Amino acid sequence: MNMVSIVEGEEPENMVSEALELLGGIDRFIKSGDVVFIKPNVCGGVIGKKGSYTSPEVISALIELLKGKSSRIIVGEGDSEMYDADRMLSDTGIRRAAEDFGAEVVNLSVGEKVKKVVTDAYMLKEFEISKTVAEADKIICVPVAKAHSLTDVSLSLKCMFGALPEKHKAKYHKLGINKVIADIVKVFPPLLSVVDATTGMEGEGPFKGTPITLNLIICGDNAVAADSVTASVLGYKPAKIKHLELAAKSGLGPVNLDEIDIKGKKEVKREFKKAPVGIRFGGEVANIFRSLIPEKGMSNFFHNYYESAVEAWQKKNE
């Protein structure tokens, strides 16, 4: 049975350590000499807005536990439609948090790529991934807990979507982002999920949502299980979240909480305001705007575009 731990507190370093101890300790997951790749949520955030990207304190706490065990620790993120990963890794404070504790920091959109084939794919039959990710012995996903207009929630599985080196990821929205997420995780299932729910984002995620203090760290030895427990804590029904449903259907992990051994703060609840699901941005629209707007202006434009779309959706559904 997969295990998920929930720890409540105000000091990320202690919370991460306690959450992992409840799962059997870091030695259960990492062997001496392992190359460990850590995937935070970075390019889905807004600089200075807590809850929109993974907290640097959570990253440094995890790296501190890995030091002396892993031969090499790498923290990485891929470019997105709006953001340059190198800049975001620096501006969010994650680069400094990682490098100060001896980890490497990489842009997954730069450097050598390898092609991976997805068996029994829902949508994405093959894709390219950074050689850094492909050659890591262990993958640890460290998402921030967010509501998301396209996927209901943005947690471990959605975070792995950001590992794709393709900058213009909006093209995958047209294919069916939930199916694409499930296909990616078929090939690269994280060994361990450390969900940063110290501060999350509710409402109009992933950009325009409201930061909410949760004071939680949720860890799991299976990404689907960790996301299912986190989603339940936030007031969602895990089996109704499409990418979790698809991942479970593929045998990647359970969405039924009765099939998960939950340790720690079992009864905790933090009801999220849900994102207005159904708003779409990117794809061909993004390509048109990209041709008209300088690269440096894309970020602010997309935030404004998204806000207008949310307002239109709300008026339509009043």
Coordinates of N, CA and C in Angstrom, one line a residue, residues 18-150:
E18 N 10.3 15.7 9.0 CA 9.3 14.9 9.7 C 8.4 14.1 8.7
A19 N 8.0 14.8 7.6 CA 7.1 14.1 6.6 C 7.8 12.9 6.0
L20 N 9.1 13.1 5.7 CA 9.9 12.0 5.1 C 10.1 10.9 6.1
E21 N 10.3 11.2 7.4 CA 10.5 10.2 8.4 C 9.3 9.4 8.6
L22 N 8.1 10.0 8.4 CA 6.9 9.2 8.5 C 6.7 8.2 7.4
L23 N 7.5 8.4 6.3 CA 7.4 7.5 5.2 C 8.6 6.5 5.3
G24 N 9.4 6.6 6.3 CA 10.5 5.6 6.5 C 11.9 6.2 6.3
G25 N 11.9 7.6 6.2 CA 13.2 8.2 6.1 C 13.8 8.3 4.7
I26 N 14.7 9.2 4.5 CA 15.2 9.5 3.1 C 16.0 8.2 2.6
D27 N 16.6 7.5 3.6 CA 17.3 6.3 3.2 C 16.5 5.2 2.5
R28 N 15.2 5.3 2.7 CA 14.3 4.4 2.0 C 14.2 4.7 0.5
F29 N 14.5 5.9 0.1 CA 14.3 6.3 -1.3 C 15.6 6.5 -2.0
I30 N 16.7 6.9 -1.3 CA 17.9 7.3 -2.0 C 19.0 6.4 -1.5
K31 N 19.7 5.8 -2.5 CA 20.9 5.0 -2.2 C 22.2 5.8 -2.4
S32 N 23.2 5.4 -1.7 CA 24.5 6.1 -1.8 C 24.9 6.2 -3.2
G33 N 25.3 7.4 -3.7 CA 25.8 7.6 -5.0 C 24.7 7.9 -6.1
D34 N 23.4 7.9 -5.7 CA 22.4 8.2 -6.6 C 22.5 9.6 -7.2
V35 N 22.2 9.8 -8.4 CA 22.0 11.1 -9.0 C 20.5 11.4 -8.9
V36 N 20.2 12.5 -8.2 CA 18.8 12.9 -7.9 C 18.4 14.1 -8.7
F37 N 17.3 14.0 -9.4 CA 16.8 15.2 -10.1 C 15.5 15.7 -9.3
I38 N 15.5 17.0 -9.0 CA 14.4 17.6 -8.3 C 13.7 18.6 -9.2
K39 N 12.4 18.4 -9.3 CA 11.6 19.2 -10.2 C 10.6 20.0 -9.4
P40 N 10.9 21.3 -9.2 CA 10.0 22.3 -8.5 C 9.0 22.8 -9.5
N41 N 8.0 23.6 -9.0 CA 7.1 24.3 -9.9 C 7.7 25.8 -9.9
V42 N 8.2 26.2 -11.0 CA 8.8 27.5 -11.1 C 8.2 28.4 -12.2
C43 N 8.1 27.9 -13.4 CA 7.6 28.7 -14.5 C 6.1 28.9 -14.6
G44 N 5.4 28.3 -13.7 CA 4.0 28.6 -13.6 C 3.7 29.6 -12.5
G45 N 4.7 30.4 -12.1 CA 4.5 31.3 -11.0 C 4.6 32.8 -11.4
V46 N 4.3 33.6 -10.4 CA 4.5 35.1 -10.6 C 5.4 35.6 -9.5
I47 N 6.5 36.2 -9.9 CA 7.6 36.6 -9.0 C 7.0 37.4 -7.9
G48 N 7.4 37.1 -6.7 CA 6.9 37.8 -5.5 C 5.6 37.3 -5.0
K49 N 4.9 36.5 -5.7 CA 3.6 36.0 -5.3 C 3.7 34.6 -4.6
K50 N 3.7 34.6 -3.3 CA 3.8 33.3 -2.6 C 2.6 32.4 -3.0
G51 N 2.9 31.1 -3.1 CA 1.8 30.2 -3.4 C 1.7 29.9 -4.9
S52 N 2.5 30.7 -5.7 CA 2.4 30.5 -7.2 C 3.6 29.7 -7.7
Y53 N 4.6 29.5 -6.8 CA 5.8 28.7 -7.2 C 6.3 28.1 -5.9
T54 N 7.1 27.0 -6.1 CA 7.6 26.3 -4.9 C 8.5 27.2 -4.1
S55 N 8.3 27.0 -2.8 CA 9.1 27.9 -1.8 C 10.6 27.4 -1.8
P56 N 11.5 28.4 -1.9 CA 12.9 28.1 -1.9 C 13.3 27.3 -0.6
E57 N 12.6 27.7 0.5 CA 12.8 27.0 1.8 C 12.6 25.5 1.8
V58 N 11.6 25.1 1.0 CA 11.2 23.7 0.9 C 12.3 23.0 0.1
I59 N 12.8 23.6 -1.0 CA 13.8 23.1 -1.8 C 15.1 22.9 -1.0
S60 N 15.5 23.9 -0.3 CA 16.8 23.8 0.5 C 16.6 22.8 1.6
A61 N 15.5 22.6 2.2 CA 15.2 21.6 3.3 C 15.4 20.2 2.7
L62 N 14.9 20.0 1.5 CA 15.0 18.7 0.9 C 16.5 18.4 0.5
I63 N 17.2 19.4 -0.1 CA 18.6 19.2 -0.5 C 19.4 18.9 0.7
E64 N 19.2 19.6 1.8 CA 19.9 19.3 3.0 C 19.8 17.9 3.5
L65 N 18.6 17.3 3.3 CA 18.5 15.8 3.7 C 19.2 14.9 2.7
L66 N 19.3 15.3 1.4 CA 19.9 14.5 0.4 C 21.5 14.6 0.4
K67 N 22.0 15.7 1.0 CA 23.4 15.9 1.0 C 24.1 14.7 1.7
G68 N 25.2 14.3 1.2 CA 26.0 13.2 1.8 C 25.5 11.8 1.4
K69 N 24.3 11.8 0.8 CA 23.7 10.5 0.4 C 23.8 10.4 -1.2
S70 N 23.3 11.5 -1.8 CA 23.4 11.5 -3.3 C 24.7 12.0 -3.7
S71 N 25.2 11.5 -4.9 CA 26.4 11.9 -5.4 C 26.3 13.2 -6.2
R72 N 25.1 13.5 -6.6 CA 24.8 14.7 -7.5 C 23.3 15.0 -7.3
I73 N 23.0 16.3 -7.0 CA 21.7 16.7 -6.9 C 21.5 17.8 -7.9
I74 N 20.4 17.7 -8.7 CA 20.1 18.6 -9.8 C 18.7 19.2 -9.6
V75 N 18.6 20.5 -9.6 CA 17.3 21.1 -9.6 C 17.0 21.7 -11.0
G76 N 15.9 21.4 -11.6 CA 15.7 21.9 -13.0 C 14.3 22.2 -13.3
E77 N 14.1 23.1 -14.3 CA 12.8 23.5 -14.8 C 13.0 23.8 -16.3
G78 N 11.9 23.6 -17.1 CA 12.0 24.0 -18.5 C 11.3 25.3 -18.8
D79 N 11.7 25.9 -19.9 CA 11.1 27.2 -20.3 C 9.6 26.9 -20.6
S80 N 8.8 28.0 -20.4 CA 7.4 27.9 -20.7 C 7.0 29.0 -21.7
E81 N 5.7 29.0 -22.1 CA 5.2 29.9 -23.1 C 5.6 31.3 -22.7
M82 N 5.5 31.6 -21.4 CA 5.7 33.0 -21.0 C 7.1 33.3 -20.3
Y83 N 7.7 32.3 -19.8 CA 8.9 32.5 -19.0 C 10.1 31.8 -19.4
D84 N 11.3 32.4 -19.2 CA 12.6 31.8 -19.3 C 12.9 31.1 -18.0
A85 N 13.2 29.8 -18.1 CA 13.5 29.1 -16.8 C 14.7 29.6 -16.0
D86 N 15.7 30.0 -16.7 CA 16.9 30.5 -16.0 C 16.6 31.7 -15.2
R87 N 15.8 32.7 -15.8 CA 15.5 33.9 -15.1 C 14.5 33.6 -13.9
M88 N 13.6 32.7 -14.1 CA 12.6 32.4 -13.1 C 13.3 31.6 -11.9
L89 N 14.2 30.7 -12.2 CA 14.9 30.0 -11.2 C 15.7 31.0 -10.3
S90 N 16.2 32.0 -10.9 CA 17.0 33.0 -10.2 C 16.0 34.0 -9.4
D91 N 15.0 34.5 -10.1 CA 14.1 35.5 -9.5 C 13.3 34.9 -8.4
T92 N 13.0 33.6 -8.4 CA 12.1 33.0 -7.3 C 13.0 32.7 -6.1
G93 N 14.3 32.8 -6.2 CA 15.2 32.4 -5.1 C 15.5 30.9 -5.1
I94 N 15.0 30.2 -6.0 CA 15.3 28.7 -6.0 C 16.7 28.4 -6.4
R95 N 17.3 29.2 -7.3 CA 18.7 28.9 -7.7 C 19.6 29.1 -6.5
R96 N 19.4 30.2 -5.8 CA 20.3 30.4 -4.7 C 20.1 29.4 -3.6
A97 N 18.8 29.0 -3.3 CA 18.5 28.0 -2.3 C 19.2 26.7 -2.6
A98 N 19.2 26.4 -3.9 CA 19.8 25.1 -4.4 C 21.3 25.1 -4.3
E99 N 21.9 26.2 -4.9 CA 23.3 26.3 -5.0 C 24.0 26.5 -3.7
D100 N 23.3 27.2 -2.8 CA 23.9 27.4 -1.4 C 24.0 26.1 -0.7
F101 N 23.2 25.1 -1.0 CA 23.3 23.8 -0.4 C 24.0 22.7 -1.2
G102 N 24.6 23.2 -2.3 CA 25.5 22.3 -3.1 C 24.9 21.6 -4.2
A103 N 23.7 22.0 -4.6 CA 23.0 21.4 -5.8 C 23.3 22.2 -7.1
E104 N 23.2 21.5 -8.2 CA 23.3 22.1 -9.5 C 21.9 22.6 -9.9
V105 N 21.9 23.7 -10.8 CA 20.6 24.2 -11.3 C 20.7 24.2 -12.8
V106 N 19.7 23.7 -13.5 CA 19.7 23.6 -14.9 C 18.4 24.0 -15.5
N107 N 18.5 24.5 -16.8 CA 17.4 24.8 -17.6 C 17.2 23.6 -18.5
L108 N 16.1 22.9 -18.3 CA 15.8 21.7 -19.1 C 15.6 21.9 -20.5
S109 N 15.4 23.1 -21.0 CA 15.2 23.4 -22.4 C 16.5 23.6 -23.1
V110 N 17.6 23.6 -22.4 CA 18.9 23.8 -22.9 C 19.7 22.5 -22.8
G111 N 20.5 22.2 -23.9 CA 21.3 21.0 -23.8 C 20.7 19.8 -24.5
E112 N 21.4 18.7 -24.4 CA 21.0 17.5 -25.1 C 19.6 16.9 -24.7
K113 N 18.9 16.4 -25.6 CA 17.6 15.8 -25.4 C 17.6 14.4 -25.8
V114 N 16.7 13.6 -25.2 CA 16.5 12.2 -25.7 C 15.0 12.0 -26.0
K115 N 14.7 11.1 -26.9 CA 13.3 10.8 -27.3 C 12.8 9.6 -26.5
K116 N 11.6 9.7 -26.0 CA 11.0 8.7 -25.2 C 9.7 8.3 -25.9
V117 N 9.4 7.0 -25.9 CA 8.2 6.5 -26.5 C 7.2 6.1 -25.4
V118 N 6.0 6.5 -25.5 CA 4.9 6.2 -24.5 C 4.2 4.9 -24.9
T119 N 4.2 3.9 -24.1 CA 3.4 2.7 -24.4 C 2.0 2.9 -24.0
D120 N 1.1 2.5 -24.9 CA -0.4 2.6 -24.6 C -0.7 4.1 -24.3
A121 N -0.2 5.0 -25.1 CA -0.4 6.4 -24.8 C -1.9 6.8 -25.0
Y122 N -2.3 7.8 -24.1 CA -3.6 8.4 -24.3 C -3.6 9.4 -25.4
M123 N -2.5 10.1 -25.5 CA -2.4 11.1 -26.6 C -0.9 11.3 -27.1
L124 N 0.0 11.4 -26.2 CA 1.4 11.7 -26.5 C 2.2 10.4 -26.8
K125 N 2.3 10.0 -28.0 CA 3.0 8.7 -28.3 C 4.5 8.8 -28.1
E126 N 5.1 9.9 -28.3 CA 6.5 10.1 -28.0 C 6.8 11.6 -27.7
F127 N 7.8 11.8 -27.0 CA 8.2 13.2 -26.6 C 9.7 13.2 -26.3
E128 N 10.2 14.4 -26.4 CA 11.6 14.7 -26.0 C 11.7 15.1 -24.6
I129 N 12.8 14.8 -23.9 CA 13.0 15.2 -22.5 C 14.5 15.5 -22.4
S130 N 14.9 16.3 -21.5 CA 16.3 16.6 -21.2 C 17.0 15.4 -20.8
K131 N 18.2 15.2 -21.3 CA 19.1 14.1 -20.9 C 19.3 14.1 -19.4
T132 N 19.3 15.3 -18.8 CA 19.5 15.4 -17.3 C 18.4 14.6 -16.6
V133 N 17.2 14.7 -17.0 CA 16.1 14.0 -16.4 C 16.1 12.5 -16.7
A134 N 16.4 12.2 -18.0 CA 16.4 10.8 -18.4 C 17.4 10.0 -17.7
E135 N 18.6 10.6 -17.4 CA 19.7 9.8 -16.8 C 19.7 9.9 -15.3
A136 N 18.8 10.6 -14.7 CA 18.8 10.7 -13.2 C 18.4 9.3 -12.7
D137 N 19.0 8.9 -11.6 CA 18.6 7.7 -10.9 C 17.3 7.8 -10.2
K138 N 17.0 9.0 -9.6 CA 15.8 9.2 -8.9 C 15.2 10.5 -9.2
I139 N 13.9 10.6 -9.3 CA 13.2 11.9 -9.6 C 12.3 12.2 -8.4
I140 N 12.5 13.4 -7.8 CA 11.7 13.9 -6.8 C 10.9 15.2 -7.3
C141 N 9.6 15.1 -7.2 CA 8.8 16.3 -7.6 C 8.4 17.1 -6.4
V142 N 8.6 18.4 -6.5 CA 8.3 19.3 -5.4 C 7.4 20.4 -5.9
P143 N 6.1 20.1 -6.1 CA 5.1 21.1 -6.6 C 4.6 22.0 -5.5
V144 N 4.1 23.2 -5.8 CA 3.3 24.0 -4.9 C 1.9 23.6 -5.1
A145 N 1.1 23.7 -4.1 CA -0.4 23.3 -4.2 C -1.2 24.5 -4.8
K146 N -1.7 24.3 -6.0 CA -2.4 25.4 -6.6 C -3.7 24.8 -7.3
A147 N -4.7 25.7 -7.3 CA -5.9 25.5 -8.2 C -5.4 25.8 -9.6
H148 N -6.1 25.2 -10.6 CA -5.7 25.4 -12.0 C -6.9 25.3 -12.9
S149 N -7.1 26.3 -13.8 CA -8.3 26.4 -14.6 C -8.4 25.3 -15.7
L150 N -7.3 24.6 -16.0 CA -7.3 23.6 -17.0 C -7.3 22.2 -16.5

